[in-house]
JSON list of C-alpha atoms and ligand atoms in Angstrom, two decimals:
[
{"chain": "A", "resi": 2, "resn": "MET", "atom": "CA", "xyz": [31.00, 63.89, -3.58]},
{"chain": "A", "resi": 3, "resn": "LYS", "atom": "CA", "xyz": [29.33, 66.13, -0.76]},
{"chain": "A", "resi": 4, "resn": "ASN", "atom": "CA", "xyz": [27.38, 64.38, 1.74]},
{"chain": "A", "resi": 5, "resn": "PHE", "atom": "CA", "xyz": [24.06, 66.14, 2.31]},
{"chain": "A", "resi": 6, "resn": "LYS", "atom": "CA", "xyz": [21.68, 65.28, 5.00]},
{"chain": "A", "resi": 7, "resn": "GLU", "atom": "CA", "xyz": [18.03, 64.41, 4.16]},
{"chain": "A", "resi": 8, "resn": "ILE", "atom": "CA", "xyz": [15.20, 65.69, 6.63]},
{"chain": "A", "resi": 9, "resn": "GLN", "atom": "CA", "xyz": [11.49, 65.49, 6.76]},
{"chain": "A", "resi": 10, "resn": "ALA", "atom": "CA", "xyz": [9.86, 68.26, 4.48]},
{"chain": "A", "resi": 11, "resn": "ASN", "atom": "CA", "xyz": [7.75, 69.13, 7.63]},
{"chain": "A", "resi": 12, "resn": "ASP", "atom": "CA", "xyz": [11.15, 69.42, 9.92]},
{"chain": "A", "resi": 13, "resn": "PHE", "atom": "CA", "xyz": [12.57, 72.00, 7.43]},
{"chain": "A", "resi": 14, "resn": "ASN", "atom": "CA", "xyz": [12.33, 75.14, 9.84]},
{"chain": "A", "resi": 15, "resn": "GLN", "atom": "CA", "xyz": [13.81, 78.39, 7.57]},
{"chain": "A", "resi": 16, "resn": "SER", "atom": "CA", "xyz": [12.16, 80.88, 6.65]},
{"chain": "A", "resi": 17, "resn": "ILE", "atom": "CA", "xyz": [11.22, 80.74, 2.81]},
{"chain": "A", "resi": 18, "resn": "PHE", "atom": "CA", "xyz": [11.01, 84.47, 1.82]},
{"chain": "A", "resi": 19, "resn": "PRO", "atom": "CA", "xyz": [14.79, 85.71, 1.78]},
{"chain": "A", "resi": 20, "resn": "MET", "atom": "CA", "xyz": [15.36, 82.18, 0.23]},
{"chain": "A", "resi": 21, "resn": "PHE", "atom": "CA", "xyz": [13.70, 83.12, -2.99]},
{"chain": "A", "resi": 22, "resn": "GLU", "atom": "CA", "xyz": [13.39, 86.71, -2.37]},
{"chain": "A", "resi": 23, "resn": "LYS", "atom": "CA", "xyz": [17.21, 87.95, -1.54]},
{"chain": "A", "resi": 24, "resn": "ASP", "atom": "CA", "xyz": [19.32, 84.54, -2.12]},
{"chain": "A", "resi": 25, "resn": "TRP", "atom": "CA", "xyz": [17.08, 83.39, -5.02]},
{"chain": "A", "resi": 26, "resn": "ALA", "atom": "CA", "xyz": [17.01, 79.42, -6.09]},
{"chain": "A", "resi": 27, "resn": "LEU", "atom": "CA", "xyz": [17.91, 77.67, -9.54]},
{"chain": "A", "resi": 28, "resn": "ILE", "atom": "CA", "xyz": [15.21, 75.47, -10.72]},
{"chain": "A", "resi": 29, "resn": "ALA", "atom": "CA", "xyz": [16.84, 72.47, -12.55]},
{"chain": "A", "resi": 30, "resn": "THR", "atom": "CA", "xyz": [15.01, 69.75, -14.78]},
{"chain": "A", "resi": 31, "resn": "GLU", "atom": "CA", "xyz": [15.45, 67.75, -17.51]},
{"chain": "A", "resi": 32, "resn": "ALA", "atom": "CA", "xyz": [14.24, 65.90, -20.15]},
{"chain": "A", "resi": 33, "resn": "GLY", "atom": "CA", "xyz": [15.69, 63.42, -22.63]},
{"chain": "A", "resi": 34, "resn": "GLN", "atom": "CA", "xyz": [19.47, 63.97, -21.81]},
{"chain": "A", "resi": 35, "resn": "LYS", "atom": "CA", "xyz": [19.21, 67.75, -21.55]},
{"chain": "A", "resi": 36, "resn": "ALA", "atom": "CA", "xyz": [19.82, 69.53, -18.31]},
{"chain": "A", "resi": 37, "resn": "ASN", "atom": "CA", "xyz": [19.03, 73.36, -17.84]},
{"chain": "A", "resi": 38, "resn": "ALA", "atom": "CA", "xyz": [18.69, 75.21, -14.64]},
{"chain": "A", "resi": 39, "resn": "MET", "atom": "CA", "xyz": [17.06, 78.83, -14.49]},
{"chain": "A", "resi": 40, "resn": "THR", "atom": "CA", "xyz": [17.29, 81.47, -11.68]},
{"chain": "A", "resi": 41, "resn": "ALA", "atom": "CA", "xyz": [13.69, 82.05, -9.84]},
{"chain": "A", "resi": 42, "resn": "SER", "atom": "CA", "xyz": [12.69, 84.44, -7.24]},
{"chain": "A", "resi": 43, "resn": "CYS", "atom": "CA", "xyz": [9.04, 83.76, -7.39]},
{"chain": "A", "resi": 44, "resn": "GLY", "atom": "CA", "xyz": [7.80, 80.35, -5.61]},
{"chain": "A", "resi": 45, "resn": "GLY", "atom": "CA", "xyz": [7.05, 79.24, -1.98]},
{"chain": "A", "resi": 46, "resn": "ILE", "atom": "CA", "xyz": [6.66, 76.05, -0.33]},
{"chain": "A", "resi": 47, "resn": "GLY", "atom": "CA", "xyz": [3.47, 74.92, 1.48]},
{"chain": "A", "resi": 48, "resn": "VAL", "atom": "CA", "xyz": [1.01, 72.21, 1.92]},
{"chain": "A", "resi": 49, "resn": "LEU", "atom": "CA", "xyz": [-1.80, 71.15, -0.47]},
{"chain": "A", "resi": 50, "resn": "TYR", "atom": "CA", "xyz": [-4.12, 68.44, -0.01]},
{"chain": "A", "resi": 51, "resn": "PRO", "atom": "CA", "xyz": [-3.64, 65.45, -0.96]},
{"chain": "A", "resi": 52, "resn": "TYR", "atom": "CA", "xyz": [-0.26, 65.52, -1.22]},
{"chain": "A", "resi": 53, "resn": "GLY", "atom": "CA", "xyz": [1.29, 67.32, 1.81]},
{"chain": "A", "resi": 54, "resn": "PRO", "atom": "CA", "xyz": [4.22, 69.28, 1.44]},
{"chain": "A", "resi": 55, "resn": "VAL", "atom": "CA", "xyz": [4.66, 70.78, -2.25]},
{"chain": "A", "resi": 56, "resn": "ALA", "atom": "CA", "xyz": [6.60, 73.70, -3.21]},
{"chain": "A", "resi": 57, "resn": "PHE", "atom": "CA", "xyz": [5.53, 76.39, -6.18]},
{"chain": "A", "resi": 58, "resn": "ILE", "atom": "CA", "xyz": [7.19, 78.02, -9.00]},
{"chain": "A", "resi": 59, "resn": "PHE", "atom": "CA", "xyz": [6.55, 80.24, -11.93]},
{"chain": "A", "resi": 60, "resn": "VAL", "atom": "CA", "xyz": [7.81, 79.91, -15.12]},
{"chain": "A", "resi": 61, "resn": "ARG", "atom": "CA", "xyz": [7.22, 82.07, -17.96]},
{"chain": "A", "resi": 62, "resn": "PRO", "atom": "CA", "xyz": [6.67, 80.43, -21.23]},
{"chain": "A", "resi": 63, "resn": "GLN", "atom": "CA", "xyz": [9.60, 81.72, -23.17]},
{"chain": "A", "resi": 64, "resn": "ARG", "atom": "CA", "xyz": [11.72, 80.16, -20.85]},
{"chain": "A", "resi": 65, "resn": "TYR", "atom": "CA", "xyz": [13.98, 77.03, -21.95]},
{"chain": "A", "resi": 66, "resn": "THR", "atom": "CA", "xyz": [12.91, 75.48, -18.59]},
{"chain": "A", "resi": 67, "resn": "GLN", "atom": "CA", "xyz": [9.09, 75.82, -19.39]},
{"chain": "A", "resi": 68, "resn": "GLU", "atom": "CA", "xyz": [9.91, 73.55, -22.35]},
{"chain": "A", "resi": 69, "resn": "LEU", "atom": "CA", "xyz": [11.88, 71.08, -20.67]},
{"chain": "A", "resi": 70, "resn": "ILE", "atom": "CA", "xyz": [10.04, 70.85, -17.42]},
{"chain": "A", "resi": 71, "resn": "GLN", "atom": "CA", "xyz": [6.92, 70.24, -19.48]},
{"chain": "A", "resi": 72, "resn": "GLN", "atom": "CA", "xyz": [8.63, 67.09, -20.33]},
{"chain": "A", "resi": 73, "resn": "SER", "atom": "CA", "xyz": [9.70, 66.20, -17.32]},
{"chain": "A", "resi": 74, "resn": "ASP", "atom": "CA", "xyz": [7.74, 64.52, -14.38]},
{"chain": "A", "resi": 75, "resn": "THR", "atom": "CA", "xyz": [10.23, 66.24, -11.51]},
{"chain": "A", "resi": 76, "resn": "PHE", "atom": "CA", "xyz": [12.48, 69.24, -10.83]},
{"chain": "A", "resi": 77, "resn": "SER", "atom": "CA", "xyz": [14.63, 70.31, -8.06]},
{"chain": "A", "resi": 78, "resn": "LEU", "atom": "CA", "xyz": [14.53, 73.78, -6.20]},
{"chain": "A", "resi": 79, "resn": "ASN", "atom": "CA", "xyz": [18.35, 74.58, -5.15]},
{"chain": "A", "resi": 80, "resn": "PHE", "atom": "CA", "xyz": [19.29, 77.34, -2.91]},
{"chain": "A", "resi": 81, "resn": "PHE", "atom": "CA", "xyz": [23.14, 78.30, -2.42]},
{"chain": "A", "resi": 82, "resn": "SER", "atom": "CA", "xyz": [25.06, 80.64, 0.26]},
{"chain": "A", "resi": 83, "resn": "PRO", "atom": "CA", "xyz": [25.50, 84.42, -1.26]},
{"chain": "A", "resi": 84, "resn": "SER", "atom": "CA", "xyz": [28.94, 83.59, -2.53]},
{"chain": "A", "resi": 85, "resn": "TYR", "atom": "CA", "xyz": [27.16, 81.99, -5.63]},
{"chain": "A", "resi": 86, "resn": "HIS", "atom": "CA", "xyz": [25.03, 85.28, -6.44]},
{"chain": "A", "resi": 87, "resn": "ASP", "atom": "CA", "xyz": [26.79, 85.88, -9.84]},
{"chain": "A", "resi": 88, "resn": "ILE", "atom": "CA", "xyz": [26.54, 82.46, -10.78]},
{"chain": "A", "resi": 89, "resn": "LEU", "atom": "CA", "xyz": [22.99, 82.83, -9.89]},
{"chain": "A", "resi": 90, "resn": "ALA", "atom": "CA", "xyz": [22.61, 86.38, -12.14]},
{"chain": "A", "resi": 91, "resn": "TYR", "atom": "CA", "xyz": [24.52, 84.13, -15.11]},
{"chain": "A", "resi": 92, "resn": "PHE", "atom": "CA", "xyz": [21.99, 81.63, -15.04]},
{"chain": "A", "resi": 93, "resn": "GLY", "atom": "CA", "xyz": [18.94, 84.11, -14.61]},
{"chain": "A", "resi": 94, "resn": "LYS", "atom": "CA", "xyz": [20.19, 86.31, -17.66]},
{"chain": "A", "resi": 95, "resn": "VAL", "atom": "CA", "xyz": [21.43, 83.76, -20.42]},
{"chain": "A", "resi": 96, "resn": "SER", "atom": "CA", "xyz": [19.07, 80.70, -21.77]},
{"chain": "A", "resi": 97, "resn": "GLY", "atom": "CA", "xyz": [19.79, 77.46, -22.15]},
{"chain": "A", "resi": 98, "resn": "ARG", "atom": "CA", "xyz": [18.67, 77.66, -25.45]},
{"chain": "A", "resi": 99, "resn": "ASP", "atom": "CA", "xyz": [22.22, 79.47, -26.09]},
{"chain": "A", "resi": 100, "resn": "GLU", "atom": "CA", "xyz": [24.32, 78.27, -23.87]},
{"chain": "A", "resi": 101, "resn": "ASP", "atom": "CA", "xyz": [24.96, 74.90, -21.62]},
{"chain": "A", "resi": 102, "resn": "LYS", "atom": "CA", "xyz": [25.14, 77.53, -18.61]},
{"chain": "A", "resi": 103, "resn": "ILE", "atom": "CA", "xyz": [25.61, 74.02, -16.26]},
{"chain": "A", "resi": 104, "resn": "LYS", "atom": "CA", "xyz": [28.91, 73.59, -18.25]},
{"chain": "A", "resi": 105, "resn": "LYS", "atom": "CA", "xyz": [29.90, 77.18, -18.12]},
{"chain": "A", "resi": 106, "resn": "SER", "atom": "CA", "xyz": [29.35, 77.84, -14.32]},
{"chain": "A", "resi": 107, "resn": "ASN", "atom": "CA", "xyz": [31.24, 74.49, -13.06]},
{"chain": "A", "resi": 108, "resn": "LEU", "atom": "CA", "xyz": [28.55, 73.75, -10.95]},
{"chain": "A", "resi": 109, "resn": "THR", "atom": "CA", "xyz": [28.17, 69.99, -10.46]},
{"chain": "A", "resi": 110, "resn": "LEU", "atom": "CA", "xyz": [25.07, 68.46, -11.31]},
{"chain": "A", "resi": 111, "resn": "GLN", "atom": "CA", "xyz": [23.78, 65.40, -9.54]},
{"chain": "A", "resi": 112, "resn": "HIS", "atom": "CA", "xyz": [20.59, 63.07, -9.94]},
{"chain": "A", "resi": 113, "resn": "THR", "atom": "CA", "xyz": [18.51, 61.51, -7.17]},
{"chain": "A", "resi": 114, "resn": "ILE", "atom": "CA", "xyz": [14.96, 59.97, -8.03]},
{"chain": "A", "resi": 115, "resn": "ASP", "atom": "CA", "xyz": [16.04, 60.76, -11.49]},
{"chain": "A", "resi": 116, "resn": "THR", "atom": "CA", "xyz": [15.78, 64.41, -10.80]},
{"chain": "A", "resi": 117, "resn": "PRO", "atom": "CA", "xyz": [19.13, 66.79, -11.56]},
{"chain": "A", "resi": 118, "resn": "TYR", "atom": "CA", "xyz": [20.57, 68.66, -8.42]},
{"chain": "A", "resi": 119, "resn": "PHE", "atom": "CA", "xyz": [23.10, 70.76, -7.57]},
{"chain": "A", "resi": 120, "resn": "GLU", "atom": "CA", "xyz": [26.16, 69.55, -5.27]},
{"chain": "A", "resi": 121, "resn": "GLU", "atom": "CA", "xyz": [27.04, 73.39, -4.42]},
{"chain": "A", "resi": 122, "resn": "ALA", "atom": "CA", "xyz": [23.51, 73.98, -3.39]},
{"chain": "A", "resi": 123, "resn": "ASN", "atom": "CA", "xyz": [23.08, 74.26, 0.63]},
{"chain": "A", "resi": 124, "resn": "THR", "atom": "CA", "xyz": [19.29, 73.21, 0.37]},
{"chain": "A", "resi": 125, "resn": "VAL", "atom": "CA", "xyz": [17.53, 71.26, -2.14]},
{"chain": "A", "resi": 126, "resn": "PHE", "atom": "CA", "xyz": [14.17, 70.60, -2.65]},
{"chain": "A", "resi": 127, "resn": "VAL", "atom": "CA", "xyz": [13.32, 67.13, -5.26]},
{"chain": "A", "resi": 128, "resn": "CYS", "atom": "CA", "xyz": [9.85, 67.91, -6.17]},
{"chain": "A", "resi": 129, "resn": "LYS", "atom": "CA", "xyz": [7.34, 65.28, -8.35]},
{"chain": "A", "resi": 130, "resn": "LYS", "atom": "CA", "xyz": [4.99, 67.70, -10.43]},
{"chain": "A", "resi": 131, "resn": "VAL", "atom": "CA", "xyz": [1.42, 66.89, -9.47]},
{"chain": "A", "resi": 132, "resn": "TYR", "atom": "CA", "xyz": [-0.12, 70.41, -10.62]},
{"chain": "A", "resi": 133, "resn": "VAL", "atom": "CA", "xyz": [0.26, 72.62, -13.86]},
{"chain": "A", "resi": 134, "resn": "GLN", "atom": "CA", "xyz": [-1.53, 75.56, -14.77]},
{"chain": "A", "resi": 135, "resn": "GLN", "atom": "CA", "xyz": [-0.86, 79.04, -16.82]},
{"chain": "A", "resi": 136, "resn": "LEU", "atom": "CA", "xyz": [-2.19, 82.28, -15.52]},
{"chain": "A", "resi": 137, "resn": "THR", "atom": "CA", "xyz": [-4.67, 84.37, -16.94]},
{"chain": "A", "resi": 138, "resn": "GLY", "atom": "CA", "xyz": [-5.49, 87.82, -17.34]},
{"chain": "A", "resi": 139, "resn": "GLU", "atom": "CA", "xyz": [-8.97, 87.38, -16.14]},
{"chain": "A", "resi": 140, "resn": "GLY", "atom": "CA", "xyz": [-7.46, 85.58, -12.82]},
{"chain": "A", "resi": 141, "resn": "PHE", "atom": "CA", "xyz": [-5.37, 88.94, -11.77]},
{"chain": "A", "resi": 142, "resn": "LEU", "atom": "CA", "xyz": [-8.52, 91.18, -9.45]},
{"chain": "A", "resi": 143, "resn": "ASP", "atom": "CA", "xyz": [-6.50, 94.23, -10.21]},
{"chain": "A", "resi": 144, "resn": "ALA", "atom": "CA", "xyz": [-6.70, 94.45, -14.30]},
{"chain": "A", "resi": 145, "resn": "SER", "atom": "CA", "xyz": [-3.60, 96.80, -14.33]},
{"chain": "A", "resi": 146, "resn": "VAL", "atom": "CA", "xyz": [-1.52, 93.86, -13.52]},
{"chain": "A", "resi": 147, "resn": "PRO", "atom": "CA", "xyz": [-1.76, 91.90, -16.69]},
{"chain": "A", "resi": 148, "resn": "GLU", "atom": "CA", "xyz": [-1.29, 95.03, -18.42]},
{"chain": "A", "resi": 149, "resn": "LYS", "atom": "CA", "xyz": [1.57, 96.24, -17.14]},
{"chain": "A", "resi": 150, "resn": "GLY", "atom": "CA", "xyz": [3.45, 93.06, -15.77]},
{"chain": "A", "resi": 151, "resn": "PHE", "atom": "CA", "xyz": [1.99, 90.62, -19.03]},
{"chain": "A", "resi": 152, "resn": "PRO", "atom": "CA", "xyz": [2.11, 92.97, -21.97]},
{"chain": "A", "resi": 153, "resn": "GLU", "atom": "CA", "xyz": [2.67, 90.15, -24.16]},
{"chain": "A", "resi": 154, "resn": "ASN", "atom": "CA", "xyz": [0.26, 87.69, -22.45]},
{"chain": "A", "resi": 155, "resn": "ASP", "atom": "CA", "xyz": [3.21, 85.62, -21.33]},
{"chain": "A", "resi": 156, "resn": "PHE", "atom": "CA", "xyz": [1.63, 84.52, -18.12]},
{"chain": "A", "resi": 157, "resn": "HIS", "atom": "CA", "xyz": [3.77, 82.20, -15.97]},
{"chain": "A", "resi": 158, "resn": "TYR", "atom": "CA", "xyz": [2.77, 78.16, -15.75]},
{"chain": "A", "resi": 159, "resn": "MET", "atom": "CA", "xyz": [2.58, 77.45, -12.31]},
{"chain": "A", "resi": 160, "resn": "TYR", "atom": "CA", "xyz": [3.82, 74.47, -11.34]},
{"chain": "A", "resi": 161, "resn": "ILE", "atom": "CA", "xyz": [3.20, 72.83, -7.63]},
{"chain": "A", "resi": 162, "resn": "GLY", "atom": "CA", "xyz": [5.72, 69.84, -7.19]},
{"chain": "A", "resi": 163, "resn": "LYS", "atom": "CA", "xyz": [5.20, 67.58, -4.25]},
{"chain": "A", "resi": 164, "resn": "ILE", "atom": "CA", "xyz": [8.44, 67.17, -2.40]},
{"chain": "A", "resi": 165, "resn": "GLU", "atom": "CA", "xyz": [10.02, 63.89, -2.25]},
{"chain": "A", "resi": 166, "resn": "LYS", "atom": "CA", "xyz": [13.45, 65.09, -0.68]},
{"chain": "A", "resi": 167, "resn": "VAL", "atom": "CA", "xyz": [14.89, 67.77, 0.79]},
{"chain": "A", "resi": 168, "resn": "LEU", "atom": "CA", "xyz": [18.80, 67.75, 1.10]},
{"chain": "A", "resi": 169, "resn": "LEU", "atom": "CA", "xyz": [20.54, 69.89, 3.48]},
{"chain": "A", "resi": 170, "resn": "SER", "atom": "CA", "xyz": [24.36, 70.89, 3.66]},
{"chain": "A", "resi": 171, "resn": "ASP", "atom": "CA", "xyz": [26.45, 73.17, 5.62]},
{"chain": "B", "resi": 203, "resn": "FMN", "atom": "C1", "xyz": [16.72, 87.01, -9.83]},
{"chain": "B", "resi": 203, "resn": "FMN", "atom": "C2", "xyz": [16.30, 86.82, -10.69]},
{"chain": "B", "resi": 203, "resn": "FMN", "atom": "C3", "xyz": [14.77, 85.89, -10.23]},
{"chain": "B", "resi": 203, "resn": "FMN", "atom": "C4", "xyz": [13.80, 85.09, -11.57]},
{"chain": "B", "resi": 203, "resn": "FMN", "atom": "N1", "xyz": [13.33, 85.05, -11.39]},
{"chain": "B", "resi": 203, "resn": "FMN", "atom": "C5", "xyz": [12.41, 84.17, -12.37]},
{"chain": "B", "resi": 203, "resn": "FMN", "atom": "C6", "xyz": [11.23, 83.42, -12.03]},
{"chain": "B", "resi": 203, "resn": "FMN", "atom": "O1", "xyz": [10.84, 83.39, -10.62]},
{"chain": "B", "resi": 203, "resn": "FMN", "atom": "N2", "xyz": [10.14, 83.17, -13.01]},
{"chain": "B", "resi": 203, "resn": "FMN", "atom": "C7", "xyz": [10.74, 82.90, -14.50]},
{"chain": "B", "resi": 203, "resn": "FMN", "atom": "O2", "xyz": [10.05, 82.92, -15.45]},
{"chain": "B", "resi": 203, "resn": "FMN", "atom": "N3", "xyz": [11.85, 83.69, -15.07]},
{"chain": "B", "resi": 203, "resn": "FMN", "atom": "C8", "xyz": [12.48, 84.30, -14.09]},
{"chain": "B", "resi": 203, "resn": "FMN", "atom": "N4", "xyz": [13.79, 84.76, -14.27]},
{"chain": "B", "resi": 203, "resn": "FMN", "atom": "C9", "xyz": [14.21, 84.93, -15.41]},
{"chain": "B", "resi": 203, "resn": "FMN", "atom": "C10", "xyz": [15.08, 83.81, -16.03]},
{"chain": "B", "resi": 203, "resn": "FMN", "atom": "O3", "xyz": [15.59, 83.12, -15.07]},
{"chain": "B", "resi": 203, "resn": "FMN", "atom": "C11", "xyz": [15.59, 83.94, -17.61]},
{"chain": "B", "resi": 203, "resn": "FMN", "atom": "O4", "xyz": [14.85, 84.71, -18.28]},
{"chain": "B", "resi": 203, "resn": "FMN", "atom": "C12", "xyz": [16.59, 82.73, -17.86]},
{"chain": "B", "resi": 203, "resn": "FMN", "atom": "O5", "xyz": [17.50, 83.40, -18.90]},
{"chain": "B", "resi": 203, "resn": "FMN", "atom": "C13", "xyz": [15.76, 81.68, -18.31]},
{"chain": "B", "resi": 203, "resn": "FMN", "atom": "O6", "xyz": [16.68, 80.53, -18.61]},
{"chain": "B", "resi": 203, "resn": "FMN", "atom": "P1", "xyz": [16.58, 79.57, -19.28]},
{"chain": "B", "resi": 203, "resn": "FMN", "atom": "O7", "xyz": [16.07, 79.86, -20.89]},
{"chain": "B", "resi": 203, "resn": "FMN", "atom": "O8", "xyz": [17.66, 78.75, -19.85]},
{"chain": "B", "resi": 203, "resn": "FMN", "atom": "O9", "xyz": [14.89, 78.63, -19.36]},
{"chain": "B", "resi": 203, "resn": "FMN", "atom": "C14", "xyz": [14.60, 85.44, -13.11]},
{"chain": "B", "resi": 203, "resn": "FMN", "atom": "C15", "xyz": [15.84, 85.92, -13.50]},
{"chain": "B", "resi": 203, "resn": "FMN", "atom": "C16", "xyz": [16.69, 86.61, -12.21]},
{"chain": "B", "resi": 203, "resn": "FMN", "atom": "C17", "xyz": [17.79, 87.30, -12.68]}
]
């Protein structure tokens, strides 16, 4: 099993922008015996009273991940080296409702504080859900955005997770 180094969330000093936008993340979650992961390029990390360091993600209602994360207390955000890009593209195209993506990808699932994460990741944020809200059409100040971006009213659920652990590896 690979050795990760655990650091304090406030000691994390990489830019999160290319990590989400360019490299993408896998959001991993589990409910009951079912673990699943999906690719995400939307999200961020920051600070929120009274929790301190948090991560936030945006998941559309039709995702299997949304169904599982709704039933789970935790999720992890996993970032990988660019050599895993094809695997992340697969996790972003196929639904866990149709295939066991984790098994097919040959990624190695590990658990910490009852939360699934991937051994092949180089950066993992383990998060405890603290806030959830679905975005609304009225919330967008530019009305053309919901019309164009969400024609089926499938607004993202925003999940905010208190960062419980940050794991780093080479
Ligand atoms: C690069 C990339 C980024 C994505 N980002 C998001 C995202 O932030 N939120 C979201 O709901 N879907 C996003 N998706 C789509 C999901 O990853 C995709 O629908 C996936 O198949 C859902 O899997 P699931 O049904 O197993 O949860 C993204 C897809 C790709 C390829």
